[in-house]
Amino acid sequence: MVALRLNGVPILCAADVTVAVAKLPYTKESLDELRKEHAGRYLIRRGGDDGQEIMSVPLLADAPQLSDAVVEVKLSEAHWLLASLAVEALTRLFTELGRPILRSRPLRLLSQKPANLFPENVGLPDWLQRRVVLDLETRKIWRQDGDPTLVLLCDVRTQNFIDVPTDKLMATGVSVMGRYVSRMVSSDDPRITSHLKLAGRVISIEGDRLLLADFGEGPDSISIAHAYLERRRENVDWCVQQLNPAKAGQILMSVRLKPRSS
């Protein structure tokens, strides 16, 4: 019998609360620049009836409006704004607590407990991990009476980490030939950790560079020191098999059978 569990709480506010929202003309470039410049100080998002406006809300008491075009928005009737402010508040809270934030949409946190799901006594390096992560996101749910309710949902999943560049990975005897690699990209929001972006599939090694296929619009090669094995499950399994071939099957089975945390 399958056990179902819903981890969710309603997001509520007083009916008379209003928020001053500044409007600016939308372009993708200006939206990206504003988010990068004002991360943590302003809520910046695309909006308007036709999606051709940028909506800005100061998050600090002394922060001025970014535009003279300011409207008062009733928060209880603007779920798009209430949801964004709730996620922003959580981002600030977890940042102050020193919790690693892996992505912003959905808000993804690295769980502190349990730690690495791989057993400590099998000799795997610290850079190879399978961790529990929490996804927090908002949803609008329509009640039977026809009125919507905004809720915050929490999902639990696992995420793989191979946090070592391929030059050091190859030095341990793990081959990257035929496997997909990524490059590290800094987040525009300093509160969010850097993330990996797919670079391509390794087809050859020449000197200090990996030659790639399936590289899309990117370069056809990447420095060995700047490439990271993609965090696919099969790549983590491959690393375990190469690093501890005698116990690889036992190690991987113990992780896969481990119950999901809540």
mmCIF file of C-alpha atoms in Angstrom:
data_model
loop_
_atom_site.group_PDB
_atom_site.id
_atom_site.type_symbol
_atom_site.label_atom_id
_atom_site.label_comp_id
_atom_site.label_asym_id
_atom_site.label_seq_id
_atom_site.Cartn_x
_atom_site.Cartn_y
_atom_site.Cartn_z
ATOM 1 C CA MET A 1 0.000 0.000 0.000
ATOM 2 C CA VAL A 2 1.419 3.398 -1.006
ATOM 3 C CA ALA A 3 1.535 6.026 1.744
ATOM 4 C CA LEU A 4 0.862 9.565 0.539
ATOM 5 C CA ARG A 5 1.911 12.634 2.464
ATOM 6 C CA LEU A 6 1.231 16.292 1.662
ATOM 7 C CA ASN A 7 3.677 18.750 3.213
ATOM 8 C CA GLY A 8 1.993 22.118 2.823
ATOM 9 C CA VAL A 9 0.925 25.166 4.799
ATOM 10 C CA PRO A 10 -1.338 28.076 3.777
ATOM 11 C CA ILE A 11 0.186 31.505 3.150
ATOM 12 C CA LEU A 12 -2.097 34.152 4.619
ATOM 13 C CA CYS A 13 -2.078 37.896 5.187
ATOM 14 C CA ALA A 14 -4.456 40.460 6.663
ATOM 15 C CA ALA A 15 -7.147 41.623 4.259
ATOM 16 C CA ASP A 16 -6.184 45.304 4.475
ATOM 17 C CA VAL A 17 -2.416 44.963 3.852
ATOM 18 C CA THR A 18 -1.159 46.845 0.799
ATOM 19 C CA VAL A 19 2.269 46.901 -0.837
ATOM 20 C CA ALA A 20 3.766 49.680 -2.963
ATOM 21 C CA VAL A 21 4.868 48.234 -6.308
ATOM 22 C CA ALA A 22 6.966 50.192 -8.810
ATOM 23 C CA LYS A 23 6.600 49.495 -12.525
ATOM 24 C CA LEU A 24 9.319 49.692 -15.159
ATOM 25 C CA PRO A 25 9.271 48.847 -18.893
ATOM 26 C CA TYR A 26 10.213 45.235 -19.587
ATOM 27 C CA THR A 27 13.120 43.943 -21.579
ATOM 28 C CA LYS A 28 14.874 40.689 -20.813
ATOM 29 C CA GLU A 29 18.182 42.496 -20.493
ATOM 30 C CA SER A 30 16.857 45.041 -18.001
ATOM 31 C CA LEU A 31 15.082 42.323 -15.983
ATOM 32 C CA ASP A 32 18.284 40.268 -15.714
ATOM 33 C CA GLU A 33 20.344 43.322 -14.819
ATOM 34 C CA LEU A 34 17.928 44.507 -12.130
ATOM 35 C CA ARG A 35 17.817 41.046 -10.550
ATOM 36 C CA LYS A 36 21.595 40.838 -10.537
ATOM 37 C CA GLU A 37 22.077 44.346 -9.147
ATOM 38 C CA HIS A 38 19.362 44.274 -6.481
ATOM 39 C CA ALA A 39 19.299 40.651 -5.260
ATOM 40 C CA GLY A 40 18.182 40.578 -1.645
ATOM 41 C CA ARG A 41 17.245 44.285 -1.619
ATOM 42 C CA TYR A 42 14.302 44.294 -4.031
ATOM 43 C CA LEU A 43 11.834 41.766 -5.282
ATOM 44 C CA ILE A 44 12.104 41.956 -9.060
ATOM 45 C CA ARG A 45 9.786 40.045 -11.398
ATOM 46 C CA ARG A 46 8.108 40.293 -14.750
ATOM 47 C CA GLY A 47 4.419 41.201 -14.661
ATOM 48 C CA GLY A 48 1.643 43.418 -15.958
ATOM 49 C CA ASP A 49 -1.440 42.428 -17.912
ATOM 50 C CA ASP A 50 0.590 41.753 -21.063
ATOM 51 C CA GLY A 51 3.840 40.739 -19.389
ATOM 52 C CA GLN A 52 5.549 43.892 -20.610
ATOM 53 C CA GLU A 53 6.326 45.397 -17.215
ATOM 54 C CA ILE A 54 8.877 44.811 -14.492
ATOM 55 C CA MET A 55 7.420 44.871 -10.988
ATOM 56 C CA SER A 56 9.717 46.034 -8.193
ATOM 57 C CA VAL A 57 9.143 45.944 -4.418
ATOM 58 C CA PRO A 58 11.712 47.221 -1.872
ATOM 59 C CA LEU A 59 12.580 44.604 0.742
ATOM 60 C CA LEU A 60 14.449 46.994 3.038
ATOM 61 C CA ALA A 61 12.801 49.824 4.935
ATOM 62 C CA ASP A 62 15.229 52.461 3.637
ATOM 63 C CA ALA A 63 15.320 51.275 0.012
ATOM 64 C CA PRO A 64 13.806 53.820 -2.413
ATOM 65 C CA GLN A 65 11.444 52.887 -5.205
ATOM 66 C CA LEU A 66 13.141 52.151 -8.534
ATOM 67 C CA SER A 67 10.520 54.064 -10.503
ATOM 68 C CA ASP A 68 8.080 56.953 -10.064
ATOM 69 C CA ALA A 69 5.294 54.772 -11.455
ATOM 70 C CA VAL A 70 4.124 53.278 -8.158
ATOM 71 C CA VAL A 71 0.814 51.574 -7.425
ATOM 72 C CA GLU A 72 -0.615 50.226 -4.179
ATOM 73 C CA VAL A 73 -1.466 46.539 -4.453
ATOM 74 C CA LYS A 74 -3.782 44.747 -2.038
ATOM 75 C CA LEU A 75 -1.676 41.764 -1.034
ATOM 76 C CA SER A 76 -4.547 39.409 -0.208
ATOM 77 C CA GLU A 77 -5.810 39.788 -3.786
ATOM 78 C CA ALA A 78 -2.403 39.558 -5.490
ATOM 79 C CA HIS A 79 -1.298 35.966 -4.992
ATOM 80 C CA TRP A 80 1.554 36.402 -7.470
ATOM 81 C CA LEU A 81 3.064 39.035 -5.164
ATOM 82 C CA LEU A 82 2.257 37.245 -1.908
ATOM 83 C CA ALA A 83 3.880 34.056 -3.228
ATOM 84 C CA SER A 84 7.023 35.880 -4.351
ATOM 85 C CA LEU A 85 7.363 37.739 -1.055
ATOM 86 C CA ALA A 86 6.925 34.494 0.901
ATOM 87 C CA VAL A 87 9.700 32.772 -1.058
ATOM 88 C CA GLU A 88 11.915 35.844 -0.698
ATOM 89 C CA ALA A 89 11.367 35.830 3.073
ATOM 90 C CA LEU A 90 12.356 32.159 3.225
ATOM 91 C CA THR A 91 15.438 32.832 1.110
ATOM 92 C CA ARG A 92 16.508 35.547 3.522
ATOM 93 C CA LEU A 93 15.827 33.355 6.561
ATOM 94 C CA PHE A 94 17.846 30.400 5.297
ATOM 95 C CA THR A 95 20.661 32.697 4.178
ATOM 96 C CA GLU A 96 20.877 34.161 7.688
ATOM 97 C CA LEU A 97 20.923 30.632 9.102
ATOM 98 C CA GLY A 98 23.821 29.729 6.830
ATOM 99 C CA ARG A 99 21.888 27.053 4.966
ATOM 100 C CA PRO A 100 23.167 26.344 1.424
ATOM 101 C CA ILE A 101 20.591 27.396 -1.186
ATOM 102 C CA LEU A 102 21.025 25.477 -4.440
ATOM 103 C CA ARG A 103 18.474 27.259 -6.629
ATOM 104 C CA SER A 104 15.824 29.946 -6.416
ATOM 105 C CA ARG A 105 12.907 28.551 -8.436
ATOM 106 C CA PRO A 106 11.829 26.330 -6.821
ATOM 107 C CA LEU A 107 13.669 27.293 -3.665
ATOM 108 C CA ARG A 108 15.987 24.329 -3.121
ATOM 109 C CA LEU A 109 17.872 23.776 0.128
ATOM 110 C CA LEU A 110 20.516 21.287 1.074
ATOM 111 C CA SER A 111 19.265 19.307 4.051
ATOM 112 C CA GLN A 112 21.581 19.221 7.042
ATOM 113 C CA LYS A 113 20.255 15.870 8.272
ATOM 114 C CA PRO A 114 20.784 13.332 7.022
ATOM 115 C CA ALA A 115 24.200 14.179 5.664
ATOM 116 C CA ASN A 116 25.828 12.201 2.873
ATOM 117 C CA LEU A 117 23.701 9.114 2.206
ATOM 118 C CA PHE A 118 26.759 7.100 1.222
ATOM 119 C CA PRO A 119 28.064 5.169 4.247
ATOM 120 C CA GLU A 120 31.079 6.695 5.982
ATOM 121 C CA ASN A 121 32.942 3.397 6.271
ATOM 122 C CA VAL A 122 33.267 2.517 2.571
ATOM 123 C CA GLY A 123 36.170 4.806 1.761
ATOM 124 C CA LEU A 124 34.491 7.126 -0.754
ATOM 125 C CA PRO A 125 35.910 10.658 -1.039
ATOM 126 C CA ASP A 126 34.027 13.607 0.458
ATOM 127 C CA TRP A 127 33.434 15.150 -2.977
ATOM 128 C CA LEU A 128 31.169 12.253 -3.986
ATOM 129 C CA GLN A 129 27.817 12.550 -2.236
ATOM 130 C CA ARG A 130 24.146 11.798 -2.517
ATOM 131 C CA ARG A 131 22.248 14.273 -0.362
ATOM 132 C CA VAL A 132 18.676 15.008 0.640
ATOM 133 C CA VAL A 133 17.378 18.337 -0.648
ATOM 134 C CA LEU A 134 14.156 20.214 0.068
ATOM 135 C CA ASP A 135 12.128 21.973 -2.636
ATOM 136 C CA LEU A 136 9.869 24.783 -1.444
ATOM 137 C CA GLU A 137 7.397 26.276 -3.895
ATOM 138 C CA THR A 138 4.016 27.960 -3.888
ATOM 139 C CA ARG A 139 0.775 26.767 -5.441
ATOM 140 C CA LYS A 140 -2.669 28.304 -5.770
ATOM 141 C CA ILE A 141 -5.350 25.802 -4.750
ATOM 142 C CA TRP A 142 -9.019 26.367 -5.500
ATOM 143 C CA ARG A 143 -11.313 25.483 -2.626
ATOM 144 C CA GLN A 144 -14.779 24.002 -3.026
ATOM 145 C CA ASP A 145 -16.330 27.403 -2.315
ATOM 146 C CA GLY A 146 -14.589 28.776 -5.406
ATOM 147 C CA ASP A 147 -12.046 30.963 -3.615
ATOM 148 C CA PRO A 148 -8.318 30.358 -4.100
ATOM 149 C CA THR A 149 -5.855 29.648 -1.307
ATOM 150 C CA LEU A 150 -2.119 30.103 -1.608
ATOM 151 C CA VAL A 151 -0.060 27.306 -0.067
ATOM 152 C CA LEU A 152 3.626 26.612 0.413
ATOM 153 C CA LEU A 153 4.560 23.042 -0.507
ATOM 154 C CA CYS A 154 7.666 21.130 0.505
ATOM 155 C CA ASP A 155 8.987 18.209 -1.496
ATOM 156 C CA VAL A 156 11.892 15.962 -0.521
ATOM 157 C CA ARG A 157 14.260 14.422 -3.035
ATOM 158 C CA THR A 158 17.883 13.387 -3.400
ATOM 159 C CA GLN A 159 20.550 15.163 -5.401
ATOM 160 C CA ASN A 160 23.953 13.954 -6.493
ATOM 161 C CA PHE A 161 27.213 15.835 -6.049
ATOM 162 C CA ILE A 162 30.511 15.210 -7.812
ATOM 163 C CA ASP A 163 32.301 18.288 -6.527
ATOM 164 C CA VAL A 164 35.733 17.831 -8.022
ATOM 165 C CA PRO A 165 37.108 19.046 -11.392
ATOM 166 C CA THR A 166 37.888 16.376 -13.943
ATOM 167 C CA ASP A 167 41.672 16.741 -13.663
ATOM 168 C CA LYS A 168 41.527 15.619 -10.017
ATOM 169 C CA LEU A 169 38.802 13.105 -10.806
ATOM 170 C CA MET A 170 40.930 11.476 -13.496
ATOM 171 C CA ALA A 171 43.868 11.394 -11.078
ATOM 172 C CA THR A 172 41.845 8.951 -8.934
ATOM 173 C CA GLY A 173 41.506 6.606 -11.911
ATOM 174 C CA VAL A 174 37.959 7.575 -12.927
ATOM 175 C CA SER A 175 37.683 7.975 -16.702
ATOM 176 C CA VAL A 176 35.459 10.677 -18.220
ATOM 177 C CA MET A 177 35.618 9.428 -21.814
ATOM 178 C CA GLY A 178 32.172 9.273 -23.405
ATOM 179 C CA ARG A 179 30.549 11.017 -20.460
ATOM 180 C CA TYR A 180 28.862 14.381 -20.209
ATOM 181 C CA VAL A 181 30.636 17.175 -18.380
ATOM 182 C CA SER A 182 29.544 20.592 -17.176
ATOM 183 C CA ARG A 183 31.123 23.918 -16.308
ATOM 184 C CA MET A 184 30.581 25.886 -13.120
ATOM 185 C CA VAL A 185 28.496 29.051 -13.481
ATOM 186 C CA SER A 186 28.109 31.719 -10.812
ATOM 187 C CA SER A 187 24.594 32.715 -9.790
ATOM 188 C CA ASP A 188 23.382 36.271 -10.362
ATOM 189 C CA ASP A 189 22.079 36.165 -6.796
ATOM 190 C CA PRO A 190 25.005 35.904 -4.338
ATOM 191 C CA ARG A 191 22.748 34.058 -1.899
ATOM 192 C CA ILE A 192 22.431 31.153 -4.350
ATOM 193 C CA THR A 193 25.347 28.752 -4.773
ATOM 194 C CA SER A 194 27.074 28.378 -8.130
ATOM 195 C CA HIS A 195 25.543 25.786 -10.438
ATOM 196 C CA LEU A 196 26.647 23.526 -13.265
ATOM 197 C CA LYS A 197 25.750 24.115 -16.904
ATOM 198 C CA LEU A 198 26.069 21.301 -19.431
ATOM 199 C CA ALA A 199 29.152 21.648 -21.649
ATOM 200 C CA GLY A 200 29.041 18.489 -23.779
ATOM 201 C CA ARG A 201 30.115 14.854 -24.109
ATOM 202 C CA VAL A 202 33.811 13.995 -23.920
ATOM 203 C CA ILE A 203 35.103 12.371 -27.103
ATOM 204 C CA SER A 204 38.834 12.945 -26.752
ATOM 205 C CA ILE A 205 41.537 14.495 -24.583
ATOM 206 C CA GLU A 206 44.219 16.738 -26.052
ATOM 207 C CA GLY A 207 46.717 18.149 -23.602
ATOM 208 C CA ASP A 208 44.839 19.985 -20.876
ATOM 209 C CA ARG A 209 41.529 20.137 -22.725
ATOM 210 C CA LEU A 210 38.553 17.844 -23.184
ATOM 211 C CA LEU A 211 37.225 17.747 -26.736
ATOM 212 C CA LEU A 212 33.434 17.659 -26.833
ATOM 213 C CA ALA A 213 30.485 16.514 -28.888
ATOM 214 C CA ASP A 214 26.892 17.586 -28.267
ATOM 215 C CA PHE A 215 28.194 20.977 -27.124
ATOM 216 C CA GLY A 216 25.213 22.953 -28.425
ATOM 217 C CA GLU A 217 25.982 26.662 -28.794
ATOM 218 C CA GLY A 218 29.018 26.488 -26.512
ATOM 219 C CA PRO A 219 32.688 25.826 -27.322
ATOM 220 C CA ASP A 220 33.790 22.430 -28.612
ATOM 221 C CA SER A 221 36.348 21.963 -25.834
ATOM 222 C CA ILE A 222 36.830 22.779 -22.172
ATOM 223 C CA SER A 223 39.788 22.890 -19.805
ATOM 224 C CA ILE A 224 40.178 19.687 -17.791
ATOM 225 C CA ALA A 225 40.645 21.819 -14.674
ATOM 226 C CA HIS A 226 37.345 23.672 -15.248
ATOM 227 C CA ALA A 227 35.121 20.729 -16.220
ATOM 228 C CA TYR A 228 32.967 18.714 -13.837
ATOM 229 C CA LEU A 229 31.394 15.345 -14.479
ATOM 230 C CA GLU A 230 27.658 15.885 -14.867
ATOM 231 C CA ARG A 231 25.712 14.928 -11.758
ATOM 232 C CA ARG A 232 23.679 12.222 -13.429
ATOM 233 C CA ARG A 233 22.874 9.152 -11.392
ATOM 234 C CA GLU A 234 24.740 6.933 -13.815
ATOM 235 C CA ASN A 235 27.858 9.093 -13.422
ATOM 236 C CA VAL A 236 27.717 8.820 -9.639
ATOM 237 C CA ASP A 237 27.268 5.051 -10.005
ATOM 238 C CA TRP A 238 30.237 5.016 -12.394
ATOM 239 C CA CYS A 239 32.432 6.830 -9.875
ATOM 240 C CA VAL A 240 31.456 4.411 -7.096
ATOM 241 C CA GLN A 241 32.201 1.438 -9.352
ATOM 242 C CA GLN A 242 35.629 2.814 -10.238
ATOM 243 C CA LEU A 243 36.586 3.925 -6.732
ATOM 244 C CA ASN A 244 35.415 0.820 -4.863
ATOM 245 C CA PRO A 245 34.718 -1.976 -7.365
ATOM 246 C CA ALA A 246 34.610 -4.680 -4.692
ATOM 247 C CA LYS A 247 31.726 -3.072 -2.771
ATOM 248 C CA ALA A 248 30.107 -0.915 -5.453
ATOM 249 C CA GLY A 249 26.955 -3.014 -5.762
ATOM 250 C CA GLN A 250 26.473 -3.133 -2.001
ATOM 251 C CA ILE A 251 27.071 0.620 -1.614
ATOM 252 C CA LEU A 252 24.651 1.628 -4.346
ATOM 253 C CA MET A 253 21.972 -0.773 -3.160
ATOM 254 C CA SER A 254 22.156 0.570 0.399
ATOM 255 C CA VAL A 255 21.546 4.117 -0.859
ATOM 256 C CA ARG A 256 18.679 3.177 -3.166
ATOM 257 C CA LEU A 257 16.851 1.260 -0.457
ATOM 258 C CA LYS A 258 17.193 4.057 2.082
ATOM 259 C CA PRO A 259 13.722 5.478 2.901
ATOM 260 C CA ARG A 260 12.915 9.045 1.888
ATOM 261 C CA SER A 261 13.174 11.620 4.657
ATOM 262 C CA SER A 262 10.421 14.087 5.425
#
